XYZ file of C-alpha atoms in Angstrom:
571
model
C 24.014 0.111 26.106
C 23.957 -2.695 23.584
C 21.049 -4.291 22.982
C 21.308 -6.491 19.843
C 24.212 -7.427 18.141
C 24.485 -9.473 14.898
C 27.199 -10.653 13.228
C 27.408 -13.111 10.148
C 23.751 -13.731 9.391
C 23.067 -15.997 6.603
C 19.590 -17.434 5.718
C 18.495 -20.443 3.125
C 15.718 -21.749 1.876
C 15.134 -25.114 0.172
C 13.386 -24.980 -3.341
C 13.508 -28.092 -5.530
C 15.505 -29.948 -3.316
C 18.278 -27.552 -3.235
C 18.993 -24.646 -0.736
C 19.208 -21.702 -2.221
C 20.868 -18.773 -0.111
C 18.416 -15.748 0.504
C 20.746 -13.785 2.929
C 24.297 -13.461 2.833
C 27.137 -12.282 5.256
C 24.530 -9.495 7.066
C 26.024 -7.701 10.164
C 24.519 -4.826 12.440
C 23.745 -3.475 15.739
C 21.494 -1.696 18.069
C 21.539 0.252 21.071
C 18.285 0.408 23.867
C 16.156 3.238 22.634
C 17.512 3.230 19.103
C 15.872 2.506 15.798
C 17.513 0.787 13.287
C 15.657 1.028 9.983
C 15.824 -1.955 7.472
C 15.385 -1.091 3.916
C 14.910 -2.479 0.706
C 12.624 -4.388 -2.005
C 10.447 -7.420 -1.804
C 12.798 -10.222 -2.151
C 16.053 -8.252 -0.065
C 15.887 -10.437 2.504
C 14.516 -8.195 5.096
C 11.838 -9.695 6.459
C 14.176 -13.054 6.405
C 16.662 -11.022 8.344
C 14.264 -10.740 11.163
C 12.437 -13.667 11.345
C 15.938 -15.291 11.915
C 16.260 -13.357 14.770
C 13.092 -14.061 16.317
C 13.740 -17.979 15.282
C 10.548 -18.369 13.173
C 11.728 -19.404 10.190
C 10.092 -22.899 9.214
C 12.108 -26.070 10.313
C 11.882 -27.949 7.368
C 12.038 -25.632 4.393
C 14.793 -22.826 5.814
C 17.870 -22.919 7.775
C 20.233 -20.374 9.151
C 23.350 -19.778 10.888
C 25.272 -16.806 12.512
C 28.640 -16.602 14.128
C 26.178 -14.879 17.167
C 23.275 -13.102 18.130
C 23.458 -11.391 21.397
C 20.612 -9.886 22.820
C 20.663 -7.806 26.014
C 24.338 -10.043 26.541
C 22.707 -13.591 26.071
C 23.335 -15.800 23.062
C 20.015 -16.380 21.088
C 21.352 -19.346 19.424
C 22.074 -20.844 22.978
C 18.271 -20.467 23.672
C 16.333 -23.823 23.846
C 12.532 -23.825 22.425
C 11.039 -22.880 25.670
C 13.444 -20.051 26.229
C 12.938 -18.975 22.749
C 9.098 -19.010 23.116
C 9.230 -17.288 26.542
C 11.270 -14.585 25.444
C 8.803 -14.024 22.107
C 5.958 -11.380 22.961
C 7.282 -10.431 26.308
C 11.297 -9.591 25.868
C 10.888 -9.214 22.110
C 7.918 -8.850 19.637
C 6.638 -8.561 15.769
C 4.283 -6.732 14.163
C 3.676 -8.355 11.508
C 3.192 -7.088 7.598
C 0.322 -8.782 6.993
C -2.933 -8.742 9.191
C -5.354 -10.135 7.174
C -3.384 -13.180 7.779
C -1.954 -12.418 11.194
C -5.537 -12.376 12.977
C -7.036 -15.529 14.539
C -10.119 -15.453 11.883
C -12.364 -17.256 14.894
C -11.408 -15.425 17.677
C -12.304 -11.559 18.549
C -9.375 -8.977 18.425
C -9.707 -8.125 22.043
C -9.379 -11.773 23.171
C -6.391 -11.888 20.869
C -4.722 -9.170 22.698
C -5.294 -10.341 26.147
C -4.153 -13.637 25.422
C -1.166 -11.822 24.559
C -1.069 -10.620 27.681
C -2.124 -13.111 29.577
C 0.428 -15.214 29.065
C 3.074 -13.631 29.992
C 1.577 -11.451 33.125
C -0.184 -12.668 36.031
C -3.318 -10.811 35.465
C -7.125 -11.017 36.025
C -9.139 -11.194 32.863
C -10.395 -7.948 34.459
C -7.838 -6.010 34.358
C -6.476 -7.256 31.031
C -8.930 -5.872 29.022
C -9.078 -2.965 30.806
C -5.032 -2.964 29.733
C -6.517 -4.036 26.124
C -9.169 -0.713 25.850
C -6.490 1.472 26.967
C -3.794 0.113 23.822
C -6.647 -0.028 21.656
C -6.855 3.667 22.423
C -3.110 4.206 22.409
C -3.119 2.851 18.672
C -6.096 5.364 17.991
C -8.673 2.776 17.174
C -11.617 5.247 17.240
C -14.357 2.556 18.960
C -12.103 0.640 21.138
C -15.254 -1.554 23.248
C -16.663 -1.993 20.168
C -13.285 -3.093 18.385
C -12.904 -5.354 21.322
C -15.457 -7.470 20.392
C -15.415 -7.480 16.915
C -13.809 -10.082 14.459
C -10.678 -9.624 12.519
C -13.404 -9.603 9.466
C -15.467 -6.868 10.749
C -12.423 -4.180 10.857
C -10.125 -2.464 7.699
C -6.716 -3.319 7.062
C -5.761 -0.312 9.216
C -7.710 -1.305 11.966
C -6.648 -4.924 11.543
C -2.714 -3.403 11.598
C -3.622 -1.252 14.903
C -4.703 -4.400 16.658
C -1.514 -6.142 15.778
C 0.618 -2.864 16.989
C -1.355 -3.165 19.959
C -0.765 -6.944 20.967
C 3.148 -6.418 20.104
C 3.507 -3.559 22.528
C 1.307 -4.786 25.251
C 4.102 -6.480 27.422
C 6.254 -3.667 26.556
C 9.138 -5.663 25.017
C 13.046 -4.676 25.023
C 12.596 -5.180 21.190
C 10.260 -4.534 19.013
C 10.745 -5.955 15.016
C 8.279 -3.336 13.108
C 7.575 -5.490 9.705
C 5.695 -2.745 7.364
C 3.790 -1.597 10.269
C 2.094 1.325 8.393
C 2.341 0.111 4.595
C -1.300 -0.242 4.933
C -2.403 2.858 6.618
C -3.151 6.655 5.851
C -0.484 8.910 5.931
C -2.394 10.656 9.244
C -2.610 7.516 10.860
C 0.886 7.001 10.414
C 2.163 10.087 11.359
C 0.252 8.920 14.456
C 1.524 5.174 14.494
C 5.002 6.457 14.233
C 4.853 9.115 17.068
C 3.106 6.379 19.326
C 6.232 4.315 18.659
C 8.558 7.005 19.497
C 6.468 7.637 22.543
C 6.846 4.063 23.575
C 10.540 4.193 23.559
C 10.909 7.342 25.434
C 9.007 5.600 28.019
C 10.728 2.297 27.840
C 13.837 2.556 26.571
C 12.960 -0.107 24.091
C 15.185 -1.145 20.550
C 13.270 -1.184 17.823
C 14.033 -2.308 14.085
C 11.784 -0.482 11.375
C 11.469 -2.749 8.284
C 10.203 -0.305 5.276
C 10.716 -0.253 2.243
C 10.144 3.788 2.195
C 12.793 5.464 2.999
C 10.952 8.512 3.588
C 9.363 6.239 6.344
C 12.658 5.332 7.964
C 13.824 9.036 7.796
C 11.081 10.083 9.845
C 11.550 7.273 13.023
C 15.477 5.778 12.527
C 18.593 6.728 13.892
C 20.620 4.232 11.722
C 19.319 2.376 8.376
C 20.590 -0.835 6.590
C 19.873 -0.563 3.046
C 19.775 -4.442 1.698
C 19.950 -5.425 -2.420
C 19.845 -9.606 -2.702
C 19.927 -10.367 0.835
C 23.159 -8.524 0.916
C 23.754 -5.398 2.913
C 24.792 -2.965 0.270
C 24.819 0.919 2.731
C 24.542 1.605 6.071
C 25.369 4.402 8.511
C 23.443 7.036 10.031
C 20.263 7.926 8.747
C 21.220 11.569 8.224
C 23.941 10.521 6.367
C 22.974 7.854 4.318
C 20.063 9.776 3.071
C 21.524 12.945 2.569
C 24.168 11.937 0.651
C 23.811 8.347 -0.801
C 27.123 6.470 -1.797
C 25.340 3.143 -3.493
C 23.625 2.907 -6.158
C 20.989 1.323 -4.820
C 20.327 3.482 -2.363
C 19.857 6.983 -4.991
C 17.720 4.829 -7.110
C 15.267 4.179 -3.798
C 15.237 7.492 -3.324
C 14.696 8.506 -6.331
C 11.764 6.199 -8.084
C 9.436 7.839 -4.803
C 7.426 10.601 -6.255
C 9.393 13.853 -4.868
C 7.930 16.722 -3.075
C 10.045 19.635 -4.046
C 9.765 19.108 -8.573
C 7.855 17.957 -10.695
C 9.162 15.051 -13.241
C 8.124 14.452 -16.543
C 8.596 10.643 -15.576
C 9.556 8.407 -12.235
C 13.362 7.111 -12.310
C 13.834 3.669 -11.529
C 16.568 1.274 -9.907
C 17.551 -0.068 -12.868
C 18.738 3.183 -13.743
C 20.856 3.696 -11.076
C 22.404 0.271 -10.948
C 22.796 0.376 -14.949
C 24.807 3.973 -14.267
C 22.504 6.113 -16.105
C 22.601 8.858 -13.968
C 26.493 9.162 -13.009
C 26.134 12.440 -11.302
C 23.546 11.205 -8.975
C 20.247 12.242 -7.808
C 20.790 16.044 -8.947
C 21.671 15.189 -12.482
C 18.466 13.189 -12.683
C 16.051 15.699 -11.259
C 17.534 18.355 -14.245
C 16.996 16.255 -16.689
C 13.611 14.804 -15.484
C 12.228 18.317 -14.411
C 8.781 19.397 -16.116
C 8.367 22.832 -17.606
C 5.465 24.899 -15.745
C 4.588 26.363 -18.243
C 3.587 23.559 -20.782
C 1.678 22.345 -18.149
C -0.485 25.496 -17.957
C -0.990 25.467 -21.644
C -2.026 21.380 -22.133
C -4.467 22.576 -18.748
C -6.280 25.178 -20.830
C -6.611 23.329 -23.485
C -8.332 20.492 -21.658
C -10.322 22.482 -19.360
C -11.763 24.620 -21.885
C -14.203 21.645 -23.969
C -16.826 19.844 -22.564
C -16.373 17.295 -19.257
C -16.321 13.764 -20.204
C -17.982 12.538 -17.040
C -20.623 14.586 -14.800
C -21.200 13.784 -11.339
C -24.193 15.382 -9.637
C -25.589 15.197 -6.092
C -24.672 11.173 -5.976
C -25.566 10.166 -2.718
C -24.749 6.303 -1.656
C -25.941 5.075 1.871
C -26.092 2.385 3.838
C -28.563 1.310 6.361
C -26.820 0.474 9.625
C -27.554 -3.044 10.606
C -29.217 -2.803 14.272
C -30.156 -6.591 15.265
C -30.061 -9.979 13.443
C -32.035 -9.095 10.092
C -33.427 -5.754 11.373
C -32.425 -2.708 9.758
C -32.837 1.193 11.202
C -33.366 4.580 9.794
C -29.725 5.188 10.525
C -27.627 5.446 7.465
C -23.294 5.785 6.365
C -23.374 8.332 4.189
C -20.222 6.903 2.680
C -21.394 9.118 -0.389
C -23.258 12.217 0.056
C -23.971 14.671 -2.465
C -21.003 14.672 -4.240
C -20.490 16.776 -7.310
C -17.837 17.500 -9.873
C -16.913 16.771 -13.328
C -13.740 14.866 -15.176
C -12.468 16.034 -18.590
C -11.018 14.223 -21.781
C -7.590 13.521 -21.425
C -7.825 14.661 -17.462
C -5.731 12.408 -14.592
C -8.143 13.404 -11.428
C -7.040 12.684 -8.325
C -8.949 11.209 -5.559
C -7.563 11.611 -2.090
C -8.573 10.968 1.669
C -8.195 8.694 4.563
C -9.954 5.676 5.104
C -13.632 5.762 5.177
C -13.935 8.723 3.475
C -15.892 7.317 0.630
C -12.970 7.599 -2.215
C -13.490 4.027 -3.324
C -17.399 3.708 -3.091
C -17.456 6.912 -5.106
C -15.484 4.732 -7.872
C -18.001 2.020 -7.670
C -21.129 3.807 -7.832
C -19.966 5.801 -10.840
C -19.491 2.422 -12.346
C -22.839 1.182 -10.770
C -20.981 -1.626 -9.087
C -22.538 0.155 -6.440
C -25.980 1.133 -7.039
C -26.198 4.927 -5.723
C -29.236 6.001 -3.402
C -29.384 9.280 -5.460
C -28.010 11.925 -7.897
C -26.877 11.165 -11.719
C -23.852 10.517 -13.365
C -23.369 11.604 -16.472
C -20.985 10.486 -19.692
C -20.988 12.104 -22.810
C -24.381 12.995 -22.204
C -25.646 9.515 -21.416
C -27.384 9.131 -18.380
C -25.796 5.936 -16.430
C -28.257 5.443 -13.539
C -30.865 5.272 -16.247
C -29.410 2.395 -18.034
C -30.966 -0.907 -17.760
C -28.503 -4.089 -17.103
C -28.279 -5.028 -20.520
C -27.549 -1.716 -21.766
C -25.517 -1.471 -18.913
C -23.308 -4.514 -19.687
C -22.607 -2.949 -23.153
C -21.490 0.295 -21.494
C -18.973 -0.568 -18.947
C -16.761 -1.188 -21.892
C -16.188 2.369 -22.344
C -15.451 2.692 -18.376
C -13.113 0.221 -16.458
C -11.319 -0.245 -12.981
C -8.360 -0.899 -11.870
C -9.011 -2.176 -7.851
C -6.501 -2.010 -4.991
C -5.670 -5.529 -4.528
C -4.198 -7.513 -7.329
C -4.318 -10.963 -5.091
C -7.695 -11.005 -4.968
C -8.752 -9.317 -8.583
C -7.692 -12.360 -10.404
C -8.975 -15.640 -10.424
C -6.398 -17.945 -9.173
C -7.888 -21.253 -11.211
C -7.512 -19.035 -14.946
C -4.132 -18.623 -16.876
C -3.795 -14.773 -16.837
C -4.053 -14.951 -20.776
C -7.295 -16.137 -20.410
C -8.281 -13.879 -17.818
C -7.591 -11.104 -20.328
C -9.262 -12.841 -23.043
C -11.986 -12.915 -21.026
C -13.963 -9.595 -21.372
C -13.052 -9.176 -25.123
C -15.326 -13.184 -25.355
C -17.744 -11.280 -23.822
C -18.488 -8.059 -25.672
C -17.875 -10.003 -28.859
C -14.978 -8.000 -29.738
C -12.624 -8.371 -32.346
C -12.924 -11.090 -35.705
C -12.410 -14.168 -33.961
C -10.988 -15.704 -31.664
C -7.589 -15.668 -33.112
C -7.962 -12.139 -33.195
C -8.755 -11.756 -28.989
C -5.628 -13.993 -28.598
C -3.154 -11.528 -30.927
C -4.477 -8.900 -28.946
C -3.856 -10.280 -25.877
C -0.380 -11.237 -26.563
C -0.399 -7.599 -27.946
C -1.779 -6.107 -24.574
C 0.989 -8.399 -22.302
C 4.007 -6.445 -24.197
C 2.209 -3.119 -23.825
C 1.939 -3.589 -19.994
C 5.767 -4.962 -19.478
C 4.972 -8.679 -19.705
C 5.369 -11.100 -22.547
C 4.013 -12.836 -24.530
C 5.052 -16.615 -23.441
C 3.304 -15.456 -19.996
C -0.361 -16.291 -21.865
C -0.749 -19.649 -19.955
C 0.625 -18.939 -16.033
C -1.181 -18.785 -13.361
C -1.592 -15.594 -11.165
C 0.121 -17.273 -8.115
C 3.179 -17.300 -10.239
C 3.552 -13.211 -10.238
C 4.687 -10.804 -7.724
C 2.169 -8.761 -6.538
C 3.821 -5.107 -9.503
C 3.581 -8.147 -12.485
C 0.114 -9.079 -11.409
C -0.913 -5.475 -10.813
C 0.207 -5.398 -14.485
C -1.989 -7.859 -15.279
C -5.101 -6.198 -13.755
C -4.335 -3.574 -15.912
C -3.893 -4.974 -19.157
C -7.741 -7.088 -18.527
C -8.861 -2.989 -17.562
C -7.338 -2.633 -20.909
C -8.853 -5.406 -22.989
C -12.118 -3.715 -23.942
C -10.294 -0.393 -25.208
C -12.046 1.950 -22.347
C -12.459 5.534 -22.419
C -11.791 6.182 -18.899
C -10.418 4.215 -15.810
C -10.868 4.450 -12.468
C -7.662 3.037 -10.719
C -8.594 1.780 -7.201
C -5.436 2.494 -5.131
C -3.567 0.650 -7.940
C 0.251 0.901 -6.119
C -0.564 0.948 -2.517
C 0.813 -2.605 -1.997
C 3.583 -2.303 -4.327
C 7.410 -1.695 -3.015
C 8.581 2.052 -4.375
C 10.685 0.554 -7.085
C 7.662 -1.371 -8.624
C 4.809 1.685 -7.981
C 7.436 3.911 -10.383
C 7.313 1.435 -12.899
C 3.111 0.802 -12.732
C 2.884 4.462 -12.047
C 4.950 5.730 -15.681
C 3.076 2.845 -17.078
C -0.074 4.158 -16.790
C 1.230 7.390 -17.810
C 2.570 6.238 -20.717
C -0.874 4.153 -21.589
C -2.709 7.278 -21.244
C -0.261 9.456 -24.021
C -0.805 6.457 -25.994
C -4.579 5.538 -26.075
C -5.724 8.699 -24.774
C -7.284 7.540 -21.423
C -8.893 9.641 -18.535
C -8.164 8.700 -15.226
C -9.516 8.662 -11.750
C -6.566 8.444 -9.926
C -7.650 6.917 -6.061
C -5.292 6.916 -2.932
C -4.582 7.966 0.355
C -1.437 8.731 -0.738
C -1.309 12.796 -1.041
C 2.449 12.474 -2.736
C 1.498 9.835 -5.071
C -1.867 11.486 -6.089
C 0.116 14.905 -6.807
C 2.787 13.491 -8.918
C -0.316 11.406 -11.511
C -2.961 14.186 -10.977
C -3.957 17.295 -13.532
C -6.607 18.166 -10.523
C -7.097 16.354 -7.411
C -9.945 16.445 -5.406
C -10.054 15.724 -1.426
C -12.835 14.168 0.148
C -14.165 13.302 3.818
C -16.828 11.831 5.461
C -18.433 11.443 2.332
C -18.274 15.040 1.266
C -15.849 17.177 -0.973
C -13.153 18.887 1.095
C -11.764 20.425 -1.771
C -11.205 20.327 -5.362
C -7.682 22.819 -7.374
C -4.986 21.675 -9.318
C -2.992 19.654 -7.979
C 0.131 21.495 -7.480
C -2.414 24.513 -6.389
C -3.372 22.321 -3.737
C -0.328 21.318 -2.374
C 1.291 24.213 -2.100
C -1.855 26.218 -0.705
C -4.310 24.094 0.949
C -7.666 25.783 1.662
C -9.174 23.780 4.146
C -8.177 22.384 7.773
C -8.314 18.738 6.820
C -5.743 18.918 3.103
C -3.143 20.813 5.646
C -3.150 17.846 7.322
C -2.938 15.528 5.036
C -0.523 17.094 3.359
C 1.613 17.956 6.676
C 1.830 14.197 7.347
C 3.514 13.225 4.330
C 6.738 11.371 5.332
C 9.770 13.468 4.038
C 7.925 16.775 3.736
C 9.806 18.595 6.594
C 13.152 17.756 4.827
C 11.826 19.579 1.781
């Protein structure tokens, strides 16, 4: 049975008092209990696509038109306001990309939820948060009475995007528009999200469109994908087919600039590639040419295991007291750290792995004493860094830098990104001058795949890979020794992590960096990692090489991280 068709879709946006098209000519369908999956980069026109649909596109800056829209054999475009607004949250829902930004900031999640429901059910408050606990369960939240009352501050990113799957699904909708539901979550979790939505449509027969821009995502939960290049649709077709045997492209070089699970590559592909026709015979011809030798590895591993480790971390223990009361504090402690130990070697990529919560990035902090540890030492080239005072402190941290997760939030959005980099080199009086700093700035912009006439923008003016760039460059200024990178690609489309991922490669051949590599993302971490080390609850799971490790887990918890991969059964 037909449940959406669309046919003619074109979407336009008005920048500088001119529209400027940002879809074009898009066509598809879906059936009731089918998953379409929507594919692409930032800037496709995905998103666009379905915030046409749902009619929330802003009045005054975008416009749209279709030759129809039929859903469940009415007209959407007939639909008046109030028919439109009826039929959003209880016939057809959105979850969101975003839910830092999709959250009420003054309201608590639970009340969020059963306003949701509220409005479109005749239902005692009662009994809608009893409804509200039992999704909050559904989407695995692990404290649901407590999640109901807390505020969108209080909870991750994860937890935040559970909430949001929750209020979409609550009035069990005929269609539900999945934005990047699980861009921001483990790989566990989303195995879990993902089944939960499959679960949901057994029981309801519901549509659903999957907007990704993974397309090991989309193989796991669609039964038909769009693939979309410039708001155009450039492949479609069944899912099977599309991905087994890609015709555009487009489509190979998505596939291929993901870190694969089978080979190891001396270096990521990219689109550009692809599009450019660098690979004629496809996917195959790139992986030959790309593939690593084994045994070179092995060698350049001996070698670098066999001197003495740059870093030494031993028994570090960080804790928090657990707030119980206004101002009162208990004896009950987060051991977010607790007596980790392990070592890092010159030259070494180590990889850092493990859901959310596990400690990975307060680890990373209190090595840099950006977190002050509760115990243990850490140790660098012999130098004991808990003993340093703040001014010798201050001098130190230009031998060790970070890269952190978000790029949004890492820059400061009132300073020209040249000056942002020229920043830290002002302050640990390096280089003769300050024509000097501003050579080597301009120097440092090229290196990272910027240039040079970028000095005076402003970080708002980036996407989210260019400013992740940027980040990386300021890690750069100071000439470091070793960097800890903070989940540096999780919020970057595939195309752009390939291109941040073989820079940093290519940084560390050139300068001779170490790296702790952080993420939660077991494919990623394999491809950048010499070792990789897997922690939880604080503790170290397990610590091999990192092809060693995925291929022959030792412990309970790595088998499942590594089991809920997307894309691994098709390996």
């Amino acid at each position: 049975m037909s449940l959406l068709k669309v046919k003619n879709l074109n979407v336009s946006f008005l920048q500088e008092d001119r529209w400027q098209a940002a879809v074009h000519g898009v066509s598809f369908g879906l059936e009731a209990g089918e998953t379409l999956g929507i594919v692409g980069e930032s800037g496709s026109g995905k998103s666009v696509s379905s915030l046409a649909l749902m009619r929330l596109l802003p009045n005054r800056q975008a416009t749209f038109s279709a030759d129809e829209i039929i859903f469940d054999g009415q007209n959407v475009l007939d639909w008046n306001p109030e028919e439109m607004r009826l039929a959003r949250g209880s016939k057809m829902a959105m979850i969101f990309q975003e839910p830092m930004s999709s959250l009420n900031p003054v309201m608590r999640c639970g009340k969020q939820v059963m306003e949701a429901i509220q409005t479109h059910q005749k239902i005692s408050r009662k009994d809608a948060k009893e409804k509200v606990l039992e999704l909050f369960r559904r989407v695995k939240l692990p404290r649901p009475e407590q999640h109901f009352e807390a505020w969108p501050h209080q909870m991750s990113g994860g937890q935040k995007q559970r909430v949001m799957i929750a209020m979409a699904i609550a009035n069990k909708p005929q269609l539900l528009i999945a934005d990047e539901p699980t861009t921001a979550l483990d790989v566990t979790v989303q195995k879990e999200i993902l089944l939960l939505l499959k679960e949901l449509q057994h029981e309801t027969g519901m549509g659903m469109i999957f907007i990704s821009h993974d397309l090991a995502v989309i193989g796991e939960i669609a039964d038909k994908v769009v693939v979309m290049h410039k708001g155009q649709v450039v492949e479609s077709g069944n899912v099977k087919e599309v991905l087994g045997n890609p015709q555009h492209p487009y489509t190979q070089g998505l596939l291929a600039c993901r870190p694969p699970l089978g080979i190891r590559l001396r270096r990521l592909p990219v689109v550009k590639e692809f599009l450019e026709n660098k690979w004629p015979g496809g996917l195959s011809e790139m992986a030959t040419a790309l593939k690593t030798n084994p045994e070179e590895r092995k060698q350049l591993h001996r070698a670098m295991f066999s001197g003495e480790a740059l870093l030494k971390v031993e028994g570090l223990k960080t804790w928090y007291p657990v707030q119980n009361g206004f101002l009162k504090k208990s004896t009950l402690f987060v051991k977010a750290v607790d007596d980790v130990s392990f070592e890092v070697f010159p030259g070494e990529t180590l990889g850092l792995v493990g859901e959310s919560g596990c400690g990975k990035t307060t680890l990373g902090r209190s090595i840099l004493r950006l977190q002050e540890p509760t115990g243990g030492k850490v140790s660098y080239k012999g130098i004991v860094v808990n003993a340093l005072n703040k001014r010798d402190m201050r001098t130190f941290r230009k031998q060790l830098q970070i890269v952190f997760q978000d790029p949004y939030s890492s820059l400061n959005p009132r300073m020209a990104i040249g000056e942002a980099i020229l920043e830290p080199m002002t302050v640990h009086g390096l280089h003769a001058g300050s024509r000097a700093r501003r050579d080597k700035v301009m120097e440092l912009l090229e290196q990272v795949g910027l240039e040079a006439t970028h000095y005076r923008r402003y970080p708002h003016e980036f996407s989210g890979g260019q400013r992740q760039r940027v980040c990386i460059a300021r890690a750069l200024a100071v000439n470091p020794e070793l960097v800890i990178c903070d989940e540096p690609v999780s919020a970057l489309d595939v195309s752009v992590q390939a291109q941040v991922l073989n820079l940093l490669n290519r940084l560390k051949q050139d300068y001779g960096f170490t790296y702790i590599f952080i993420s939660h993302d077991l494919g990623v971490v394999r491809y950048m990692s010499d070792r990789v080390m897997v922690m939880n609850r604080g503790k170290i799971e397990e610590l091999a090489e990192a092809d060693e490790l995925y291929e022959n887990p030792q412990t309970a918890y790595t088998k499942k991280l590594i089991e809920a991969i997307p894309g691994r059964k098709n390996i």
